[in-house]
Amino acid sequence: MDASAIATANLDVLRKNPYPGRGLVIGRSSVDEAWLMIYWIMGRSAQSRNRKFVVAGNTLRTEPIDTRQMDNPELLIYDAMLELPSIYLVSNGDQTRTVYDGLLAGGNFDSALEKREREPDAPHYTPRISGMLDLQNYPGAVTLSILKANQANPAKTDRFTYHPARPPRGFGVGLTTYRGDANPLPSFSGDPLLLPCVGKAEAVLDTYWNALNAENRVAIAVKQISAQEGTSRILVRNRFTAQ
C-alpha cells in the first residue's frame, strides 16, 4: 500500500471513530511550501462542549463559552499552540506552556515533559499528546509525544516520544487521545498516524472538520507556517457559540 492509500485509510478510520477525542497533526501542504499544524477538540459532556478556540497573535487558546458552567478548568482551558523563534508547539493541555518554558530555559522537549504525567481524570486517564515542529535547521524536524497511563498501574505514566521522518508534501503525522467511545475511554495505541494534508490550510481545515463526528466535535484550528518567511497564521472553526 502506498503512502496516499495509507493516509486515506487512516483518515477513514478517523471518520468512522465516534470519539477520537483531541487530536493533533503536523504536516506539509500539498500545494505550497507551508507547514501545517492541526489541532482539534471534541466533547461528550456539557463541560467539554462549553469551549471555543480563541486566537491571540500566534497563540491558540481554549476558552469557556459560559464561565458559570466550567469545572476543572486546569484540564480544559490552556494554550494549545505557542511559538518560539522557528519552533512551533501544539498540545492538548497546559503542557504546551511547560514545553515552552522548558525550551526558554535551555532544556529540550523530552526533559520538559518529564515533569508531567497523564491527565488525572480517572477512570479515563486521558493521554497528554504534544508535538513540536523545529525549523531552526533545514529541512525541519517533527517530534511527537504521548504520555498515557500504564496498563498495569494507571498511577504510573508510560512515555513515548517519536521522531518521524520529515513528511513529504501533502502528508502529516498525528496522534489522537482515544481509540473510540467507551467507558472508560480507551487510550490511543500504536505509532503516529500518517494522514493527508491536501490543499491549502482552508481545505485541510474543512477535511478534518468534516471527518470528525458531527455530534461530538467542538473546535478545530489549522496553523499555516511559512518556513521561508518565518510567519504563521491560524484558522479556527468553532461549533458552539454563546447564546
PDB file of C-alpha atoms in Angstrom:
ATOM      1  CA  MET A   1       0.000   0.000   0.000  1.00  0.00           C
ATOM      2  CA  ASP A   2       1.467   3.372  -0.984  1.00  0.00           C
ATOM      3  CA  ALA A   3       1.599   6.452   1.245  1.00  0.00           C
ATOM      4  CA  SER A   4      -1.521   8.041  -0.238  1.00  0.00           C
ATOM      5  CA  ALA A   5      -3.562   4.889   0.336  1.00  0.00           C
ATOM      6  CA  ILE A   6      -2.297   4.580   3.929  1.00  0.00           C
ATOM      7  CA  ALA A   7      -3.103   8.217   4.712  1.00  0.00           C
ATOM      8  CA  THR A   8      -6.556   7.916   3.145  1.00  0.00           C
ATOM      9  CA  ALA A   9      -7.258   4.721   5.095  1.00  0.00           C
ATOM     10  CA  ASN A  10      -6.185   6.394   8.368  1.00  0.00           C
ATOM     11  CA  LEU A  11      -8.425   9.379   7.663  1.00  0.00           C
ATOM     12  CA  ASP A  12     -11.293   6.963   7.028  1.00  0.00           C
ATOM     13  CA  VAL A  13     -10.637   5.310  10.402  1.00  0.00           C
ATOM     14  CA  LEU A  14     -10.798   8.762  11.995  1.00  0.00           C
ATOM     15  CA  ARG A  15     -14.047   9.477  10.156  1.00  0.00           C
ATOM     16  CA  LYS A  16     -15.621   6.249  11.446  1.00  0.00           C
ATOM     17  CA  ASN A  17     -14.441   6.787  15.027  1.00  0.00           C
ATOM     18  CA  PRO A  18     -17.232   8.469  17.030  1.00  0.00           C
ATOM     19  CA  TYR A  19     -14.804   9.744  19.642  1.00  0.00           C
ATOM     20  CA  PRO A  20     -11.077  10.058  18.868  1.00  0.00           C
ATOM     21  CA  GLY A  21     -11.066  12.884  21.448  1.00  0.00           C
ATOM     22  CA  ARG A  22      -8.422  15.536  20.992  1.00  0.00           C
ATOM     23  CA  GLY A  23      -6.033  15.208  18.078  1.00  0.00           C
ATOM     24  CA  LEU A  24      -3.026  16.855  16.501  1.00  0.00           C
ATOM     25  CA  VAL A  25      -1.291  16.583  13.138  1.00  0.00           C
ATOM     26  CA  ILE A  26       1.932  18.183  11.881  1.00  0.00           C
ATOM     27  CA  GLY A  27       2.494  18.071   8.145  1.00  0.00           C
ATOM     28  CA  ARG A  28       3.144  19.873   4.879  1.00  0.00           C
ATOM     29  CA  SER A  29       0.685  21.328   2.404  1.00  0.00           C
ATOM     30  CA  SER A  30       0.409  19.617  -0.950  1.00  0.00           C
ATOM     31  CA  VAL A  31       0.180  22.908  -2.874  1.00  0.00           C
ATOM     32  CA  ASP A  32       2.874  25.182  -1.426  1.00  0.00           C
ATOM     33  CA  GLU A  33       5.907  25.181   0.869  1.00  0.00           C
ATOM     34  CA  ALA A  34       3.872  25.777   4.028  1.00  0.00           C
ATOM     35  CA  TRP A  35       3.909  23.544   7.059  1.00  0.00           C
ATOM     36  CA  LEU A  36       0.548  22.862   8.685  1.00  0.00           C
ATOM     37  CA  MET A  37      -0.232  22.228  12.343  1.00  0.00           C
ATOM     38  CA  ILE A  38      -3.744  20.889  13.017  1.00  0.00           C
ATOM     39  CA  TYR A  39      -5.430  20.616  16.401  1.00  0.00           C
ATOM     40  CA  TRP A  40      -8.995  19.725  17.355  1.00  0.00           C
ATOM     41  CA  ILE A  41     -11.050  19.165  20.477  1.00  0.00           C
ATOM     42  CA  MET A  42     -14.178  17.080  20.988  1.00  0.00           C
ATOM     43  CA  GLY A  43     -16.589  16.662  23.868  1.00  0.00           C
ATOM     44  CA  ARG A  44     -19.217  14.275  25.183  1.00  0.00           C
ATOM     45  CA  SER A  45     -20.169  16.253  28.291  1.00  0.00           C
ATOM     46  CA  ALA A  46     -21.649  19.731  28.615  1.00  0.00           C
ATOM     47  CA  GLN A  47     -18.421  20.902  30.231  1.00  0.00           C
ATOM     48  CA  SER A  48     -16.228  19.626  27.418  1.00  0.00           C
ATOM     49  CA  ARG A  49     -18.519  21.239  24.869  1.00  0.00           C
ATOM     50  CA  ASN A  50     -18.540  24.534  26.742  1.00  0.00           C
ATOM     51  CA  ARG A  51     -15.368  25.666  24.962  1.00  0.00           C
ATOM     52  CA  LYS A  52     -14.152  27.531  21.942  1.00  0.00           C
ATOM     53  CA  PHE A  53     -10.833  28.342  20.291  1.00  0.00           C
ATOM     54  CA  VAL A  54      -9.530  31.889  20.512  1.00  0.00           C
ATOM     55  CA  VAL A  55      -6.519  33.254  18.607  1.00  0.00           C
ATOM     56  CA  ALA A  56      -4.258  35.928  20.077  1.00  0.00           C
ATOM     57  CA  GLY A  57      -1.387  36.699  17.721  1.00  0.00           C
ATOM     58  CA  ASN A  58       0.383  33.386  17.100  1.00  0.00           C
ATOM     59  CA  THR A  59      -1.163  31.683  20.148  1.00  0.00           C
ATOM     60  CA  LEU A  60      -4.179  29.371  20.089  1.00  0.00           C
ATOM     61  CA  ARG A  61      -6.081  29.069  23.353  1.00  0.00           C
ATOM     62  CA  THR A  62      -9.184  27.296  24.596  1.00  0.00           C
ATOM     63  CA  GLU A  63     -11.682  29.446  26.467  1.00  0.00           C
ATOM     64  CA  PRO A  64     -15.047  28.736  28.119  1.00  0.00           C
ATOM     65  CA  ILE A  65     -18.203  29.908  26.386  1.00  0.00           C
ATOM     66  CA  ASP A  66     -20.092  30.166  29.678  1.00  0.00           C
ATOM     67  CA  THR A  67     -17.790  30.589  32.696  1.00  0.00           C
ATOM     68  CA  ARG A  68     -20.641  29.605  35.038  1.00  0.00           C
ATOM     69  CA  GLN A  69     -20.561  26.044  33.678  1.00  0.00           C
ATOM     70  CA  MET A  70     -16.840  25.367  33.959  1.00  0.00           C
ATOM     71  CA  ASP A  71     -15.397  22.873  36.439  1.00  0.00           C
ATOM     72  CA  ASN A  72     -11.820  21.542  36.304  1.00  0.00           C
ATOM     73  CA  PRO A  73     -10.575  24.461  34.192  1.00  0.00           C
ATOM     74  CA  GLU A  74      -6.993  23.244  34.634  1.00  0.00           C
ATOM     75  CA  LEU A  75      -7.785  20.346  32.275  1.00  0.00           C
ATOM     76  CA  LEU A  76      -9.994  22.225  29.829  1.00  0.00           C
ATOM     77  CA  ILE A  77      -8.549  25.730  29.477  1.00  0.00           C
ATOM     78  CA  TYR A  78      -4.992  26.071  28.191  1.00  0.00           C
ATOM     79  CA  ASP A  79      -2.691  27.385  25.464  1.00  0.00           C
ATOM     80  CA  ALA A  80      -2.892  24.804  22.689  1.00  0.00           C
ATOM     81  CA  MET A  81      -0.353  26.387  20.284  1.00  0.00           C
ATOM     82  CA  LEU A  82       2.669  28.507  21.189  1.00  0.00           C
ATOM     83  CA  GLU A  83       5.728  29.716  19.284  1.00  0.00           C
ATOM     84  CA  LEU A  84       9.385  30.410  19.877  1.00  0.00           C
ATOM     85  CA  PRO A  85      11.654  31.630  17.069  1.00  0.00           C
ATOM     86  CA  SER A  86      11.473  28.872  14.399  1.00  0.00           C
ATOM     87  CA  ILE A  87       9.896  26.444  16.915  1.00  0.00           C
ATOM     88  CA  TYR A  88       6.166  25.687  16.918  1.00  0.00           C
ATOM     89  CA  LEU A  89       4.391  23.807  19.700  1.00  0.00           C
ATOM     90  CA  VAL A  90       0.989  22.160  19.979  1.00  0.00           C
ATOM     91  CA  SER A  91      -0.585  20.015  22.687  1.00  0.00           C
ATOM     92  CA  ASN A  92      -3.883  19.003  24.244  1.00  0.00           C
ATOM     93  CA  GLY A  93      -3.211  20.598  27.628  1.00  0.00           C
ATOM     94  CA  ASP A  94      -1.223  23.048  29.674  1.00  0.00           C
ATOM     95  CA  GLN A  95       1.929  21.051  28.921  1.00  0.00           C
ATOM     96  CA  THR A  96       2.237  23.334  25.881  1.00  0.00           C
ATOM     97  CA  ARG A  97       3.335  26.012  28.323  1.00  0.00           C
ATOM     98  CA  THR A  98       5.556  23.521  30.178  1.00  0.00           C
ATOM     99  CA  VAL A  99       7.474  22.734  26.984  1.00  0.00           C
ATOM    100  CA  TYR A 100       7.618  26.407  26.006  1.00  0.00           C
ATOM    101  CA  ASP A 101       9.092  27.392  29.374  1.00  0.00           C
ATOM    102  CA  GLY A 102      11.490  24.440  29.330  1.00  0.00           C
ATOM    103  CA  LEU A 103      12.865  25.377  25.926  1.00  0.00           C
ATOM    104  CA  LEU A 104      13.235  29.005  27.014  1.00  0.00           C
ATOM    105  CA  ALA A 105      15.275  27.810  29.993  1.00  0.00           C
ATOM    106  CA  GLY A 106      17.648  25.871  27.731  1.00  0.00           C
ATOM    107  CA  GLY A 107      16.079  22.432  28.104  1.00  0.00           C
ATOM    108  CA  ASN A 108      14.609  20.200  25.451  1.00  0.00           C
ATOM    109  CA  PHE A 109      11.230  18.729  24.538  1.00  0.00           C
ATOM    110  CA  ASP A 110      11.663  15.461  26.464  1.00  0.00           C
ATOM    111  CA  SER A 111      13.189  16.995  29.582  1.00  0.00           C
ATOM    112  CA  ALA A 112      10.293  19.451  29.832  1.00  0.00           C
ATOM    113  CA  LEU A 113       7.694  16.677  29.572  1.00  0.00           C
ATOM    114  CA  GLU A 114       9.458  14.608  32.236  1.00  0.00           C
ATOM    115  CA  LYS A 115       7.750  16.924  34.722  1.00  0.00           C
ATOM    116  CA  ARG A 116       4.280  15.944  33.502  1.00  0.00           C
ATOM    117  CA  GLU A 117       2.040  12.881  33.828  1.00  0.00           C
ATOM    118  CA  ARG A 118      -1.075  11.621  32.033  1.00  0.00           C
ATOM    119  CA  GLU A 119      -4.119  13.672  32.970  1.00  0.00           C
ATOM    120  CA  PRO A 120      -5.583  12.876  36.426  1.00  0.00           C
ATOM    121  CA  ASP A 121      -9.144  12.356  35.155  1.00  0.00           C
ATOM    122  CA  ALA A 122      -9.820   8.821  36.420  1.00  0.00           C
ATOM    123  CA  PRO A 123     -11.057   6.444  35.128  1.00  0.00           C
ATOM    124  CA  HIS A 124     -10.127   7.685  31.632  1.00  0.00           C
ATOM    125  CA  TYR A 125      -6.635   8.986  32.431  1.00  0.00           C
ATOM    126  CA  THR A 126      -6.619  10.994  29.213  1.00  0.00           C
ATOM    127  CA  PRO A 127      -3.233  10.890  27.479  1.00  0.00           C
ATOM    128  CA  ARG A 128      -1.272  14.086  27.048  1.00  0.00           C
ATOM    129  CA  ILE A 129      -0.349  14.420  23.374  1.00  0.00           C
ATOM    130  CA  SER A 130       2.201  17.001  22.277  1.00  0.00           C
ATOM    131  CA  GLY A 131       4.017  17.992  19.111  1.00  0.00           C
ATOM    132  CA  MET A 132       6.921  20.214  18.089  1.00  0.00           C
ATOM    133  CA  LEU A 133       7.973  21.479  14.681  1.00  0.00           C
ATOM    134  CA  ASP A 134      11.579  22.689  14.734  1.00  0.00           C
ATOM    135  CA  LEU A 135      12.549  24.796  11.712  1.00  0.00           C
ATOM    136  CA  GLN A 136      15.822  26.085  13.136  1.00  0.00           C
ATOM    137  CA  ASN A 137      17.768  23.838  10.786  1.00  0.00           C
ATOM    138  CA  TYR A 138      16.924  22.761   7.229  1.00  0.00           C
ATOM    139  CA  PRO A 139      14.776  20.866   6.360  1.00  0.00           C
ATOM    140  CA  GLY A 140      12.903  20.900   9.685  1.00  0.00           C
ATOM    141  CA  ALA A 141      12.125  18.203  12.228  1.00  0.00           C
ATOM    142  CA  VAL A 142       8.937  16.865  13.810  1.00  0.00           C
ATOM    143  CA  THR A 143       8.730  15.442  17.336  1.00  0.00           C
ATOM    144  CA  LEU A 144       5.607  13.873  18.828  1.00  0.00           C
ATOM    145  CA  SER A 145       4.908  12.637  22.349  1.00  0.00           C
ATOM    146  CA  ILE A 146       2.197  10.768  24.193  1.00  0.00           C
ATOM    147  CA  LEU A 147       2.070  10.358  27.969  1.00  0.00           C
ATOM    148  CA  LYS A 148      -0.509   7.774  28.976  1.00  0.00           C
ATOM    149  CA  ALA A 149      -1.462   5.639  31.933  1.00  0.00           C
ATOM    150  CA  ASN A 150       0.427   2.413  32.423  1.00  0.00           C
ATOM    151  CA  GLN A 151      -1.899  -0.528  31.800  1.00  0.00           C
ATOM    152  CA  ALA A 152      -0.780  -2.453  34.885  1.00  0.00           C
ATOM    153  CA  ASN A 153      -0.808   0.554  37.208  1.00  0.00           C
ATOM    154  CA  PRO A 154      -2.577   3.699  35.964  1.00  0.00           C
ATOM    155  CA  ALA A 155      -0.941   5.693  38.767  1.00  0.00           C
ATOM    156  CA  LYS A 156       2.209   5.497  36.635  1.00  0.00           C
ATOM    157  CA  THR A 157       2.787   7.086  33.243  1.00  0.00           C
ATOM    158  CA  ASP A 158       4.187   5.469  30.103  1.00  0.00           C
ATOM    159  CA  ARG A 159       6.169   7.915  27.964  1.00  0.00           C
ATOM    160  CA  PHE A 160       6.586   7.612  24.201  1.00  0.00           C
ATOM    161  CA  THR A 161       8.497  10.087  22.038  1.00  0.00           C
ATOM    162  CA  TYR A 162       8.563   9.797  18.256  1.00  0.00           C
ATOM    163  CA  HIS A 163      10.916  11.375  15.740  1.00  0.00           C
ATOM    164  CA  PRO A 164       9.221  10.616  12.415  1.00  0.00           C
ATOM    165  CA  ALA A 165      10.980  11.439   9.168  1.00  0.00           C
ATOM    166  CA  ARG A 166      10.048  14.756   7.567  1.00  0.00           C
ATOM    167  CA  PRO A 167       6.747  14.033   5.821  1.00  0.00           C
ATOM    168  CA  PRO A 168       6.529  14.635   2.074  1.00  0.00           C
ATOM    169  CA  ARG A 169       4.304  17.393   0.756  1.00  0.00           C
ATOM    170  CA  GLY A 170       0.652  16.517   1.178  1.00  0.00           C
ATOM    171  CA  PHE A 171       1.160  14.374   4.281  1.00  0.00           C
ATOM    172  CA  GLY A 172       1.353  14.747   8.029  1.00  0.00           C
ATOM    173  CA  VAL A 173       1.836  12.648  11.148  1.00  0.00           C
ATOM    174  CA  GLY A 174      -0.549  12.744  14.070  1.00  0.00           C
ATOM    175  CA  LEU A 175      -1.879  11.418  17.360  1.00  0.00           C
ATOM    176  CA  THR A 176      -5.299  11.274  18.983  1.00  0.00           C
ATOM    177  CA  THR A 177      -6.129  10.759  22.641  1.00  0.00           C
ATOM    178  CA  TYR A 178      -8.591   7.865  22.251  1.00  0.00           C
ATOM    179  CA  ARG A 179      -9.264   4.857  20.046  1.00  0.00           C
ATOM    180  CA  GLY A 180     -13.040   5.112  20.341  1.00  0.00           C
ATOM    181  CA  ASP A 181     -16.062   5.799  22.524  1.00  0.00           C
ATOM    182  CA  ALA A 182     -16.373   3.648  25.667  1.00  0.00           C
ATOM    183  CA  ASN A 183     -16.300   3.872  29.446  1.00  0.00           C
ATOM    184  CA  PRO A 184     -13.540   4.208  30.363  1.00  0.00           C
ATOM    185  CA  LEU A 185     -12.239   5.741  27.148  1.00  0.00           C
ATOM    186  CA  PRO A 186      -9.513   3.588  25.545  1.00  0.00           C
ATOM    187  CA  SER A 187      -6.220   5.426  25.064  1.00  0.00           C
ATOM    188  CA  PHE A 188      -4.587   5.765  21.667  1.00  0.00           C
ATOM    189  CA  SER A 189      -2.138   2.960  20.912  1.00  0.00           C
ATOM    190  CA  GLY A 190       0.440   2.270  18.241  1.00  0.00           C
ATOM    191  CA  ASP A 191       2.651   4.503  16.126  1.00  0.00           C
ATOM    192  CA  PRO A 192       1.725   8.004  14.954  1.00  0.00           C
ATOM    193  CA  LEU A 193      -0.705   8.028  12.065  1.00  0.00           C
ATOM    194  CA  LEU A 194       0.235   9.025   8.531  1.00  0.00           C
ATOM    195  CA  LEU A 195      -2.523  11.411   7.434  1.00  0.00           C
ATOM    196  CA  PRO A 196      -3.290  13.622   4.404  1.00  0.00           C
ATOM    197  CA  CYS A 197      -2.632  17.371   4.200  1.00  0.00           C
ATOM    198  CA  VAL A 198      -4.103  18.006   0.771  1.00  0.00           C
ATOM    199  CA  GLY A 199      -4.659  21.577  -0.381  1.00  0.00           C
ATOM    200  CA  LYS A 200      -4.259  24.932   1.296  1.00  0.00           C
ATOM    201  CA  ALA A 201      -4.891  25.481   5.000  1.00  0.00           C
ATOM    202  CA  GLU A 202      -8.582  26.270   4.418  1.00  0.00           C
ATOM    203  CA  ALA A 203      -9.130  22.989   2.568  1.00  0.00           C
ATOM    204  CA  VAL A 204      -7.280  20.989   5.207  1.00  0.00           C
ATOM    205  CA  LEU A 205      -9.421  22.552   7.938  1.00  0.00           C
ATOM    206  CA  ASP A 206     -12.552  21.526   6.026  1.00  0.00           C
ATOM    207  CA  THR A 207     -11.245  17.987   5.513  1.00  0.00           C
ATOM    208  CA  TYR A 208     -10.615  17.329   9.179  1.00  0.00           C
ATOM    209  CA  TRP A 209     -13.691  19.146  10.438  1.00  0.00           C
ATOM    210  CA  ASN A 210     -15.850  17.028   8.150  1.00  0.00           C
ATOM    211  CA  ALA A 211     -14.039  13.854   9.252  1.00  0.00           C
ATOM    212  CA  LEU A 212     -14.855  14.440  12.930  1.00  0.00           C
ATOM    213  CA  ASN A 213     -18.073  13.073  14.383  1.00  0.00           C
ATOM    214  CA  ALA A 214     -20.681  15.822  13.965  1.00  0.00           C
ATOM    215  CA  GLU A 215     -22.239  15.191  17.372  1.00  0.00           C
ATOM    216  CA  ASN A 216     -19.004  15.363  19.349  1.00  0.00           C
ATOM    217  CA  ARG A 217     -16.769  17.828  17.516  1.00  0.00           C
ATOM    218  CA  VAL A 218     -16.221  21.153  19.299  1.00  0.00           C
ATOM    219  CA  ALA A 219     -13.488  23.171  17.582  1.00  0.00           C
ATOM    220  CA  ILE A 220     -10.602  22.853  15.137  1.00  0.00           C
ATOM    221  CA  ALA A 221      -7.636  25.023  14.202  1.00  0.00           C
ATOM    222  CA  VAL A 222      -5.032  24.920  11.449  1.00  0.00           C
ATOM    223  CA  LYS A 223      -1.820  26.911  11.762  1.00  0.00           C
ATOM    224  CA  GLN A 224      -0.098  27.651   8.468  1.00  0.00           C
ATOM    225  CA  ILE A 225       3.652  28.165   8.868  1.00  0.00           C
ATOM    226  CA  SER A 226       5.934  29.642   6.227  1.00  0.00           C
ATOM    227  CA  ALA A 227       9.424  28.268   6.779  1.00  0.00           C
ATOM    228  CA  GLN A 228      10.925  30.764   4.326  1.00  0.00           C
ATOM    229  CA  GLU A 229       9.307  33.875   5.783  1.00  0.00           C
ATOM    230  CA  GLY A 230       9.137  32.765   9.396  1.00  0.00           C
ATOM    231  CA  THR A 231       5.475  33.768   9.652  1.00  0.00           C
ATOM    232  CA  SER A 232       2.326  31.943  10.695  1.00  0.00           C
ATOM    233  CA  ARG A 233      -1.433  32.381  10.748  1.00  0.00           C
ATOM    234  CA  ILE A 234      -4.155  30.397  12.480  1.00  0.00           C
ATOM    235  CA  LEU A 235      -7.560  29.464  11.059  1.00  0.00           C
ATOM    236  CA  VAL A 236     -10.285  28.440  13.520  1.00  0.00           C
ATOM    237  CA  ARG A 237     -13.733  26.904  13.365  1.00  0.00           C
ATOM    238  CA  ASN A 238     -15.921  26.666  16.481  1.00  0.00           C
ATOM    239  CA  ARG A 239     -19.108  24.654  16.652  1.00  0.00           C
ATOM    240  CA  PHE A 240     -20.602  26.248  19.745  1.00  0.00           C
ATOM    241  CA  THR A 241     -21.015  29.964  20.433  1.00  0.00           C
ATOM    242  CA  ALA A 242     -22.630  31.943  23.232  1.00  0.00           C
ATOM    243  CA  GLN A 243     -26.408  32.077  23.134  1.00  0.00           C
TER     244      GLN A 243
END
